[in-house]
mmCIF file of C-alpha atoms and ligand atoms in Angstrom:
data_model
loop_
_atom_site.group_PDB
_atom_site.id
_atom_site.type_symbol
_atom_site.label_atom_id
_atom_site.label_comp_id
_atom_site.label_asym_id
_atom_site.label_seq_id
_atom_site.Cartn_x
_atom_site.Cartn_y
_atom_site.Cartn_z
ATOM 1 C CA MET A 14 -24.721 34.527 -10.108
ATOM 2 C CA VAL A 15 -22.149 32.020 -11.290
ATOM 3 C CA ALA A 16 -22.276 30.836 -14.909
ATOM 4 C CA ILE A 17 -21.379 27.234 -15.648
ATOM 5 C CA CYS A 18 -21.133 25.686 -19.102
ATOM 6 C CA VAL A 19 -21.755 21.942 -19.475
ATOM 7 C CA PRO A 20 -21.660 19.827 -22.655
ATOM 8 C CA GLU A 21 -24.888 17.819 -22.191
ATOM 9 C CA PRO A 22 -28.444 18.521 -21.021
ATOM 10 C CA ASP A 23 -27.993 15.606 -18.542
ATOM 11 C CA ASP A 24 -25.146 17.542 -16.867
ATOM 12 C CA ALA A 25 -27.405 20.564 -16.527
ATOM 13 C CA ALA A 26 -30.092 18.356 -14.948
ATOM 14 C CA ALA A 27 -27.538 16.936 -12.488
ATOM 15 C CA LEU A 28 -26.530 20.458 -11.448
ATOM 16 C CA GLY A 29 -30.156 21.393 -10.975
ATOM 17 C CA GLU A 30 -30.220 18.970 -8.031
ATOM 18 C CA ILE A 31 -27.426 20.467 -5.963
ATOM 19 C CA ALA A 32 -27.842 22.757 -3.018
ATOM 20 C CA GLY A 33 -27.298 26.409 -3.846
ATOM 21 C CA HIS A 34 -28.346 25.960 -7.470
ATOM 22 C CA ALA A 35 -30.319 29.205 -7.275
ATOM 23 C CA ARG A 36 -26.969 30.980 -7.684
ATOM 24 C CA LEU A 37 -26.194 29.145 -10.913
ATOM 25 C CA THR A 38 -26.744 30.030 -14.524
ATOM 26 C CA ILE A 39 -26.280 26.857 -16.538
ATOM 27 C CA LEU A 40 -25.393 26.977 -20.236
ATOM 28 C CA VAL A 41 -25.261 23.853 -22.406
ATOM 29 C CA TRP A 42 -22.611 23.881 -25.141
ATOM 30 C CA ASP A 43 -20.203 21.201 -26.314
ATOM 31 C CA GLY A 44 -18.120 23.599 -28.394
ATOM 32 C CA SER A 45 -19.853 22.776 -31.694
ATOM 33 C CA GLY A 46 -22.216 25.227 -33.347
ATOM 34 C CA PRO A 47 -22.668 28.814 -32.238
ATOM 35 C CA ALA A 48 -21.818 29.713 -28.640
ATOM 36 C CA PRO A 49 -24.865 30.336 -26.410
ATOM 37 C CA ASP A 50 -25.752 33.795 -25.073
ATOM 38 C CA GLY A 51 -23.936 34.511 -21.825
ATOM 39 C CA ILE A 52 -20.797 32.534 -22.730
ATOM 40 C CA GLY A 53 -18.648 35.511 -21.730
ATOM 41 C CA GLU A 54 -19.803 35.113 -18.104
ATOM 42 C CA VAL A 55 -18.776 31.457 -17.755
ATOM 43 C CA GLU A 56 -16.447 30.747 -14.821
ATOM 44 C CA PHE A 57 -16.686 26.929 -14.712
ATOM 45 C CA LEU A 58 -16.511 24.851 -17.899
ATOM 46 C CA VAL A 59 -17.124 21.113 -18.222
ATOM 47 C CA GLY A 60 -15.298 19.690 -21.245
ATOM 48 C CA PRO A 61 -17.081 17.249 -23.563
ATOM 49 C CA TYR A 62 -16.206 13.615 -22.750
ATOM 50 C CA MET A 63 -14.409 11.818 -25.606
ATOM 51 C CA GLY A 64 -15.468 14.679 -27.831
ATOM 52 C CA GLY A 65 -11.993 16.096 -28.316
ATOM 53 C CA ALA A 66 -10.891 19.362 -26.791
ATOM 54 C CA PHE A 67 -12.438 22.749 -27.147
ATOM 55 C CA GLY A 68 -10.343 24.826 -29.505
ATOM 56 C CA PRO A 69 -8.500 27.886 -28.176
ATOM 57 C CA GLU A 70 -11.041 30.033 -30.030
ATOM 58 C CA ASN A 71 -13.847 28.589 -27.860
ATOM 59 C CA LEU A 72 -11.917 29.205 -24.658
ATOM 60 C CA ALA A 73 -11.140 32.777 -25.763
ATOM 61 C CA LEU A 74 -14.898 33.481 -25.545
ATOM 62 C CA MET A 75 -14.735 32.945 -21.764
ATOM 63 C CA PRO A 76 -12.512 35.664 -20.273
ATOM 64 C CA ARG A 77 -13.853 35.006 -16.743
ATOM 65 C CA LEU A 78 -13.071 31.257 -16.863
ATOM 66 C CA ARG A 79 -11.525 29.887 -13.623
ATOM 67 C CA VAL A 80 -12.016 26.106 -13.808
ATOM 68 C CA ILE A 81 -12.103 23.439 -16.510
ATOM 69 C CA GLN A 82 -13.531 20.139 -15.270
ATOM 70 C CA LEU A 83 -13.072 16.972 -17.352
ATOM 71 C CA PHE A 84 -14.690 13.573 -16.895
ATOM 72 C CA SER A 85 -11.643 11.680 -18.195
ATOM 73 C CA ALA A 86 -8.639 10.755 -16.038
ATOM 74 C CA GLY A 87 -6.269 11.455 -18.935
ATOM 75 C CA VAL A 88 -5.995 15.146 -19.816
ATOM 76 C CA GLU A 89 -3.329 15.177 -22.562
ATOM 77 C CA PRO A 90 -5.285 17.012 -25.335
ATOM 78 C CA TRP A 91 -6.310 19.800 -22.935
ATOM 79 C CA LEU A 92 -2.921 20.613 -21.449
ATOM 80 C CA PRO A 93 -1.752 22.982 -24.207
ATOM 81 C CA LEU A 94 -5.109 24.782 -24.202
ATOM 82 C CA VAL A 95 -5.655 25.685 -20.562
ATOM 83 C CA PRO A 96 -5.371 29.485 -20.274
ATOM 84 C CA ASP A 97 -3.021 30.924 -17.655
ATOM 85 C CA GLY A 98 -4.619 31.072 -14.227
ATOM 86 C CA VAL A 99 -7.326 28.497 -15.073
ATOM 87 C CA VAL A 100 -7.419 25.352 -12.907
ATOM 88 C CA LEU A 101 -7.776 22.023 -14.742
ATOM 89 C CA CYS A 102 -9.489 19.143 -12.889
ATOM 90 C CA ASN A 103 -9.688 15.580 -14.181
ATOM 91 C CA GLY A 104 -12.211 12.774 -13.741
ATOM 92 C CA ARG A 105 -10.208 10.629 -11.331
ATOM 93 C CA GLY A 106 -12.597 8.135 -9.725
ATOM 94 C CA VAL A 107 -15.098 8.171 -12.592
ATOM 95 C CA HIS A 108 -13.474 5.470 -14.746
ATOM 96 C CA GLY A 109 -10.899 3.882 -12.436
ATOM 97 C CA GLY A 110 -13.093 1.121 -11.031
ATOM 98 C CA SER A 111 -14.325 -0.212 -14.360
ATOM 99 C CA THR A 112 -10.838 0.114 -15.886
ATOM 100 C CA ALA A 113 -9.319 -1.851 -13.005
ATOM 101 C CA GLU A 114 -12.048 -4.480 -13.426
ATOM 102 C CA LEU A 115 -11.223 -4.800 -17.116
ATOM 103 C CA GLY A 116 -7.479 -5.029 -16.425
ATOM 104 C CA LEU A 117 -8.124 -7.781 -13.890
ATOM 105 C CA ALA A 118 -10.492 -9.555 -16.283
ATOM 106 C CA GLY A 119 -7.861 -9.457 -19.043
ATOM 107 C CA LEU A 120 -5.142 -10.727 -16.717
ATOM 108 C CA LEU A 121 -7.282 -13.579 -15.385
ATOM 109 C CA ALA A 122 -8.427 -14.465 -18.901
ATOM 110 C CA LEU A 123 -4.804 -14.793 -20.051
ATOM 111 C CA LEU A 124 -3.617 -16.716 -16.989
ATOM 112 C CA HIS A 125 -6.551 -19.129 -17.254
ATOM 113 C CA ARG A 126 -6.346 -19.306 -21.063
ATOM 114 C CA LEU A 127 -9.917 -18.241 -21.690
ATOM 115 C CA PRO A 128 -9.190 -17.187 -25.316
ATOM 116 C CA ASP A 129 -8.027 -20.756 -26.044
ATOM 117 C CA TYR A 130 -11.124 -22.221 -24.370
ATOM 118 C CA LEU A 131 -13.368 -19.877 -26.333
ATOM 119 C CA SER A 132 -11.765 -21.116 -29.512
ATOM 120 C CA ASP A 133 -12.241 -24.727 -28.317
ATOM 121 C CA GLN A 134 -15.876 -23.929 -27.568
ATOM 122 C CA HIS A 135 -16.399 -22.657 -31.107
ATOM 123 C CA HIS A 136 -14.963 -25.949 -32.407
ATOM 124 C CA ALA A 137 -16.826 -28.207 -29.909
ATOM 125 C CA ARG A 138 -13.426 -29.372 -28.630
ATOM 126 C CA TRP A 139 -13.104 -30.728 -25.062
ATOM 127 C CA ASP A 140 -9.435 -30.290 -24.135
ATOM 128 C CA PRO A 141 -8.700 -29.953 -20.405
ATOM 129 C CA GLN A 142 -4.918 -30.070 -20.904
ATOM 130 C CA ARG A 143 -4.264 -26.377 -20.847
ATOM 131 C CA GLY A 144 -4.013 -25.672 -17.069
ATOM 132 C CA GLY A 145 -2.475 -22.222 -16.736
ATOM 133 C CA PRO A 146 -0.811 -20.558 -13.744
ATOM 134 C CA ASP A 147 -2.870 -18.922 -11.004
ATOM 135 C CA LEU A 148 -2.141 -15.768 -9.008
ATOM 136 C CA ASP A 149 -1.204 -17.425 -5.737
ATOM 137 C CA ASP A 150 2.315 -16.354 -4.696
ATOM 138 C CA ARG A 151 2.851 -14.594 -8.033
ATOM 139 C CA ARG A 152 4.576 -11.213 -8.087
ATOM 140 C CA VAL A 153 2.593 -8.347 -9.570
ATOM 141 C CA LEU A 154 4.269 -4.988 -10.197
ATOM 142 C CA LEU A 155 1.924 -2.042 -10.560
ATOM 143 C CA LEU A 156 3.240 0.943 -12.498
ATOM 144 C CA GLY A 157 1.249 3.670 -10.758
ATOM 145 C CA ALA A 158 -0.172 3.671 -7.258
ATOM 146 C CA GLY A 159 -3.358 5.613 -7.952
ATOM 147 C CA ASP A 160 -7.008 4.723 -8.367
ATOM 148 C CA ILE A 161 -6.588 1.949 -10.960
ATOM 149 C CA ALA A 162 -3.378 0.454 -9.586
ATOM 150 C CA GLN A 163 -4.680 0.300 -5.995
ATOM 151 C CA ARG A 164 -7.857 -1.434 -7.072
ATOM 152 C CA VAL A 165 -6.032 -4.041 -9.192
ATOM 153 C CA ALA A 166 -3.575 -4.647 -6.352
ATOM 154 C CA THR A 167 -6.366 -5.189 -3.823
ATOM 155 C CA ALA A 168 -8.064 -7.631 -6.172
ATOM 156 C CA VAL A 169 -4.994 -9.748 -7.002
ATOM 157 C CA GLU A 170 -3.959 -9.864 -3.334
ATOM 158 C CA VAL A 171 -7.269 -11.635 -2.621
ATOM 159 C CA PHE A 172 -5.905 -14.487 -4.756
ATOM 160 C CA GLY A 173 -2.540 -14.565 -2.971
ATOM 161 C CA ALA A 174 -0.441 -12.386 -5.292
ATOM 162 C CA ARG A 175 2.426 -10.302 -3.861
ATOM 163 C CA THR A 176 2.199 -6.721 -5.062
ATOM 164 C CA HIS A 177 4.576 -3.799 -5.306
ATOM 165 C CA PHE A 178 3.962 -0.291 -6.668
ATOM 166 C CA VAL A 179 6.064 2.136 -8.671
ATOM 167 C CA ALA A 180 4.993 5.795 -8.700
ATOM 168 C CA ARG A 181 6.334 9.343 -8.743
ATOM 169 C CA THR A 182 6.932 9.601 -5.040
ATOM 170 C CA GLU A 183 8.727 6.900 -3.056
ATOM 171 C CA ARG A 184 6.926 5.764 0.113
ATOM 172 C CA GLU A 185 6.201 2.586 2.058
ATOM 173 C CA GLY A 186 5.428 -0.191 -0.475
ATOM 174 C CA VAL A 187 5.984 2.207 -3.396
ATOM 175 C CA SER A 188 9.269 2.583 -5.284
ATOM 176 C CA ALA A 189 10.181 5.626 -7.327
ATOM 177 C CA LEU A 190 10.101 5.247 -11.101
ATOM 178 C CA ALA A 191 13.910 5.516 -11.204
ATOM 179 C CA GLU A 192 14.082 2.147 -9.381
ATOM 180 C CA VAL A 193 11.907 0.247 -11.845
ATOM 181 C CA ALA A 194 14.670 -1.413 -13.891
ATOM 182 C CA GLY A 195 15.960 -3.219 -10.808
ATOM 183 C CA LEU A 196 12.524 -4.680 -10.044
ATOM 184 C CA LEU A 197 11.608 -6.157 -13.408
ATOM 185 C CA GLY A 198 13.554 -9.429 -13.301
ATOM 186 C CA ASP A 199 11.385 -10.660 -10.405
ATOM 187 C CA GLN A 200 7.934 -9.954 -11.819
ATOM 188 C CA ASP A 201 5.335 -12.390 -13.121
ATOM 189 C CA VAL A 202 2.913 -9.627 -14.054
ATOM 190 C CA VAL A 203 3.342 -5.897 -14.792
ATOM 191 C CA VAL A 204 0.246 -3.701 -14.840
ATOM 192 C CA VAL A 205 0.605 -0.263 -16.468
ATOM 193 C CA ALA A 206 -1.681 2.280 -14.760
ATOM 194 C CA LEU A 207 0.207 5.543 -15.288
ATOM 195 C CA PRO A 208 -0.830 8.789 -16.918
ATOM 196 C CA LEU A 209 0.832 9.610 -20.230
ATOM 197 C CA THR A 210 3.402 12.323 -19.536
ATOM 198 C CA ALA A 211 6.843 13.195 -20.861
ATOM 199 C CA ALA A 212 8.268 10.957 -18.107
ATOM 200 C CA THR A 213 6.132 7.897 -18.931
ATOM 201 C CA GLU A 214 5.947 8.001 -22.741
ATOM 202 C CA GLY A 215 7.836 5.005 -24.148
ATOM 203 C CA LEU A 216 8.713 3.774 -20.638
ATOM 204 C CA VAL A 217 7.909 0.154 -21.500
ATOM 205 C CA ASP A 218 10.460 -0.193 -24.285
ATOM 206 C CA ALA A 219 12.535 -3.090 -25.640
ATOM 207 C CA GLN A 220 14.988 -2.923 -22.718
ATOM 208 C CA PHE A 221 12.172 -2.889 -20.147
ATOM 209 C CA LEU A 222 10.454 -5.874 -21.768
ATOM 210 C CA ALA A 223 13.710 -7.806 -22.162
ATOM 211 C CA ALA A 224 14.293 -7.493 -18.400
ATOM 212 C CA LEU A 225 11.043 -9.370 -17.616
ATOM 213 C CA PRO A 226 11.322 -13.117 -17.019
ATOM 214 C CA ASP A 227 10.047 -15.615 -19.606
ATOM 215 C CA GLY A 228 6.296 -16.109 -19.339
ATOM 216 C CA ALA A 229 5.595 -12.717 -17.742
ATOM 217 C CA VAL A 230 2.314 -10.973 -18.520
ATOM 218 C CA LEU A 231 2.013 -7.271 -19.385
ATOM 219 C CA VAL A 232 -1.307 -5.491 -18.804
ATOM 220 C CA ASN A 233 -1.774 -1.954 -20.153
ATOM 221 C CA VAL A 234 -5.019 -0.171 -19.325
ATOM 222 C CA SER A 235 -3.736 3.400 -19.265
ATOM 223 C CA ARG A 236 -2.314 4.849 -22.492
ATOM 224 C CA GLY A 237 -0.895 3.080 -25.555
ATOM 225 C CA ARG A 238 2.073 5.413 -25.986
ATOM 226 C CA ILE A 239 3.581 4.282 -22.663
ATOM 227 C CA VAL A 240 4.416 0.952 -24.346
ATOM 228 C CA ASP A 241 6.645 0.621 -27.417
ATOM 229 C CA THR A 242 4.283 -1.307 -29.691
ATOM 230 C CA ASP A 243 7.001 -2.756 -31.956
ATOM 231 C CA ALA A 244 9.082 -3.958 -29.017
ATOM 232 C CA LEU A 245 6.043 -5.648 -27.456
ATOM 233 C CA LEU A 246 5.080 -7.183 -30.781
ATOM 234 C CA ALA A 247 8.555 -8.741 -31.031
ATOM 235 C CA GLU A 248 8.266 -10.305 -27.553
ATOM 236 C CA LEU A 249 4.735 -11.608 -28.213
ATOM 237 C CA THR A 250 5.770 -13.100 -31.528
ATOM 238 C CA ARG A 251 8.778 -14.757 -29.891
ATOM 239 C CA GLY A 252 6.342 -16.313 -27.393
ATOM 240 C CA ARG A 253 8.312 -15.004 -24.432
ATOM 241 C CA LEU A 254 5.641 -12.669 -23.030
ATOM 242 C CA SER A 255 1.871 -12.380 -23.203
ATOM 243 C CA ALA A 256 -0.197 -9.234 -22.892
ATOM 244 C CA PHE A 257 -3.599 -7.771 -22.289
ATOM 245 C CA LEU A 258 -4.028 -4.325 -23.866
ATOM 246 C CA ASP A 259 -7.053 -2.060 -23.588
ATOM 247 C CA VAL A 260 -5.024 0.781 -25.081
ATOM 248 C CA VAL A 261 -2.641 0.728 -28.014
ATOM 249 C CA GLU A 262 -0.645 3.041 -30.195
ATOM 250 C CA PRO A 263 -2.100 3.979 -32.632
ATOM 251 C CA GLU A 264 -5.817 4.199 -31.818
ATOM 252 C CA PRO A 265 -7.960 3.144 -33.524
ATOM 253 C CA LEU A 266 -5.724 0.282 -34.562
ATOM 254 C CA PRO A 267 -5.682 0.096 -38.405
ATOM 255 C CA ALA A 268 -7.086 -3.136 -39.866
ATOM 256 C CA ASP A 269 -3.703 -4.094 -41.337
ATOM 257 C CA HIS A 270 -1.753 -3.542 -38.103
ATOM 258 C CA PRO A 271 0.252 -6.646 -37.045
ATOM 259 C CA LEU A 272 -1.034 -6.399 -33.449
ATOM 260 C CA TRP A 273 -4.395 -7.750 -34.642
ATOM 261 C CA ARG A 274 -2.693 -11.037 -35.538
ATOM 262 C CA ALA A 275 -0.109 -11.150 -32.747
ATOM 263 C CA PRO A 276 0.015 -14.376 -30.737
ATOM 264 C CA ASN A 277 -0.280 -14.336 -26.929
ATOM 265 C CA LEU A 278 -2.294 -11.115 -26.997
ATOM 266 C CA LEU A 279 -5.782 -10.232 -25.809
ATOM 267 C CA LEU A 280 -6.954 -6.850 -27.028
ATOM 268 C CA THR A 281 -9.925 -4.587 -26.266
ATOM 269 C CA PRO A 282 -10.612 -1.246 -28.015
ATOM 270 C CA HIS A 283 -10.045 1.275 -25.176
ATOM 271 C CA VAL A 284 -13.236 0.447 -23.319
ATOM 272 C CA GLY A 285 -11.981 0.380 -19.712
ATOM 273 C CA GLY A 286 -13.653 3.631 -18.742
ATOM 274 C CA GLY A 287 -16.779 3.170 -20.795
ATOM 275 C CA SER A 288 -18.905 0.930 -18.573
ATOM 276 C CA SER A 289 -22.519 1.967 -18.073
ATOM 277 C CA GLY A 290 -21.927 3.328 -14.558
ATOM 278 C CA TRP A 291 -19.544 6.108 -15.594
ATOM 279 C CA ARG A 292 -22.283 8.673 -16.205
ATOM 280 C CA ARG A 293 -23.655 8.304 -12.655
ATOM 281 C CA ARG A 294 -20.157 8.761 -11.187
ATOM 282 C CA ALA A 295 -19.458 11.747 -13.458
ATOM 283 C CA GLU A 296 -22.639 13.483 -12.291
ATOM 284 C CA ARG A 297 -21.704 12.905 -8.636
ATOM 285 C CA LEU A 298 -18.239 14.377 -9.285
ATOM 286 C CA LEU A 299 -19.728 17.383 -11.066
ATOM 287 C CA GLN A 300 -22.172 18.063 -8.243
ATOM 288 C CA ALA A 301 -19.395 17.804 -5.627
ATOM 289 C CA GLN A 302 -17.008 20.043 -7.576
ATOM 290 C CA VAL A 303 -19.568 22.757 -8.272
ATOM 291 C CA THR A 304 -20.686 22.692 -4.630
ATOM 292 C CA ARG A 305 -17.041 23.254 -3.604
ATOM 293 C CA PHE A 306 -16.619 25.986 -6.198
ATOM 294 C CA LEU A 307 -19.707 27.858 -4.983
ATOM 295 C CA ALA A 308 -18.516 27.569 -1.380
ATOM 296 C CA ASP A 309 -15.012 28.740 -2.333
ATOM 297 C CA GLU A 310 -13.557 25.450 -1.059
ATOM 298 C CA PRO A 311 -10.521 23.673 -2.589
ATOM 299 C CA LEU A 312 -11.426 21.554 -5.617
ATOM 300 C CA ALA A 313 -10.620 17.837 -5.882
ATOM 301 C CA ASN A 314 -8.716 16.225 -8.786
ATOM 302 C CA VAL A 315 -6.654 19.307 -9.603
ATOM 303 C CA VAL A 316 -4.133 18.474 -12.349
ATOM 304 C CA HIS A 317 -0.508 19.350 -11.533
ATOM 305 C CA ASP A 318 2.514 18.652 -13.716
ATOM 306 C CA GLY A 319 0.432 17.209 -16.528
ATOM 307 C CA TYR A 320 -1.829 14.789 -14.653
HETATM 308 N N1 NAP B 418 -8.452 2.404 -20.422
HETATM 309 C C1 NAP B 418 -9.250 3.388 -20.060
HETATM 310 O O1 NAP B 418 -10.364 3.526 -20.543
HETATM 311 C C2 NAP B 418 -8.791 4.338 -18.989
HETATM 312 C C3 NAP B 418 -9.714 4.777 -18.022
HETATM 313 C C4 NAP B 418 -9.272 5.591 -16.990
HETATM 314 C C5 NAP B 418 -7.938 6.006 -16.952
HETATM 315 N N2 NAP B 418 -7.077 5.607 -17.917
HETATM 316 C C6 NAP B 418 -5.663 6.038 -17.871
HETATM 317 O O2 NAP B 418 -5.082 5.524 -16.683
HETATM 318 C C7 NAP B 418 -4.269 6.528 -16.084
HETATM 319 C C8 NAP B 418 -4.183 6.275 -14.579
HETATM 320 O O3 NAP B 418 -5.482 6.445 -14.020
HETATM 321 P P1 NAP B 418 -5.693 6.535 -12.425
HETATM 322 O O4 NAP B 418 -7.129 6.903 -12.258
HETATM 323 O O5 NAP B 418 -5.157 5.339 -11.740
HETATM 324 O O6 NAP B 418 -4.773 7.799 -12.089
HETATM 325 P P2 NAP B 418 -4.312 8.371 -10.677
HETATM 326 O O7 NAP B 418 -5.227 7.933 -9.591
HETATM 327 O O8 NAP B 418 -4.114 9.811 -10.901
HETATM 328 O O9 NAP B 418 -2.893 7.674 -10.418
HETATM 329 C C9 NAP B 418 -1.790 7.952 -11.218
HETATM 330 C C10 NAP B 418 -0.567 7.274 -10.632
HETATM 331 O O10 NAP B 418 0.504 7.471 -11.556
HETATM 332 C C11 NAP B 418 1.671 7.880 -10.841
HETATM 333 N N3 NAP B 418 2.518 8.726 -11.696
HETATM 334 C C12 NAP B 418 2.219 9.884 -12.317
HETATM 335 N N4 NAP B 418 3.271 10.353 -13.008
HETATM 336 C C13 NAP B 418 4.264 9.477 -12.800
HETATM 337 C C14 NAP B 418 5.617 9.405 -13.230
HETATM 338 N N5 NAP B 418 6.166 10.341 -14.014
HETATM 339 N N6 NAP B 418 6.349 8.361 -12.805
HETATM 340 C C15 NAP B 418 5.819 7.404 -12.011
HETATM 341 N N7 NAP B 418 4.558 7.420 -11.565
HETATM 342 C C16 NAP B 418 3.786 8.435 -11.963
HETATM 343 C C17 NAP B 418 1.154 8.663 -9.652
HETATM 344 O O11 NAP B 418 2.192 8.677 -8.685
HETATM 345 P P3 NAP B 418 2.051 9.304 -7.199
HETATM 346 O O12 NAP B 418 1.082 8.387 -6.489
HETATM 347 O O13 NAP B 418 3.418 9.247 -6.634
HETATM 348 O O14 NAP B 418 1.518 10.681 -7.411
HETATM 349 C C18 NAP B 418 -0.103 7.866 -9.283
HETATM 350 O O15 NAP B 418 0.212 6.828 -8.398
HETATM 351 C C19 NAP B 418 -4.964 7.843 -16.476
HETATM 352 O O16 NAP B 418 -4.050 8.931 -16.471
HETATM 353 C C20 NAP B 418 -5.502 7.561 -17.858
HETATM 354 O O17 NAP B 418 -4.542 7.920 -18.830
HETATM 355 C C21 NAP B 418 -7.463 4.771 -18.928
#
């Protein structure tokens, strides 16, 4: 028998459908309240989504643990907790599509001035003078070349944009992060779709933003701490850049934070991954991962070097 611990009864139901389930013992525990009987046998743990991390004291109850599976793409709070020898897997593919959709929606809304038109609508004002730029022949730099970045790139290319990626590993069409400074002066749009790591924290700082041409648009749908909030605020206030942010630093944004009143900014409260379809995709990932685990096959989405 293999014991698996999941945070929700729905996860247990999803596992009940997979082939080979007769070999599974499924415990439901999200880390709050007393641990269920049999916790010491657990080999595969599913972390609670958006529910914070298990504490080290919870993990210490599972001496046979081999895998921690998360449903989020970002894994930062878990990294210090993962016991030696335990494999951490993230939720890549669960939230990327909806997050890319939101990033694209924010970008298109800014380019086509939808916030201004919404304001006009509220004031019954017919003002067709605001024609904004479109994506045709515009240069879009994607920081990251993973799930989110690839999807945004494919979408903007449909409208004629020219795309280029920056990622960890240099390859055809993808520059290494060390090259990014030399690329910025040519970009109309920069989309941040990187994990938060020691190498990416604060990457989009005052110098980075100053290198962008006037009128450029910054989109951040990954993690707020990759962008220096004060530096961005200064550029927005100056009217030189505009931005769409689904993620900010800090989160939640305090009511008196100047970002709420910043011009040239469209803001959403970290909702990219939260569309209604995520649960279905998470269950499919869980079923596939547990099937691999039972068959002793390599797992997908294994986190290396912090992401
Ligand atoms: N707003 C939301 O609700 C929401 C939802 C989902 C995800 N996110 C965030 O978005 C991030 C990206 O998600 P994803 O699904 O696109 O991830 P992904 O598929 O894992 O792609 C990550 C990309 O980042 C690149 N990368 C990693 N470390 C780097 C570094 N130090 N320098 C340069 N490039 C680096 C990787 O480069 P290589 O290709 O060379 O390996 C890869 O192309 C997640 O980590 C998460 O924090 C936010």
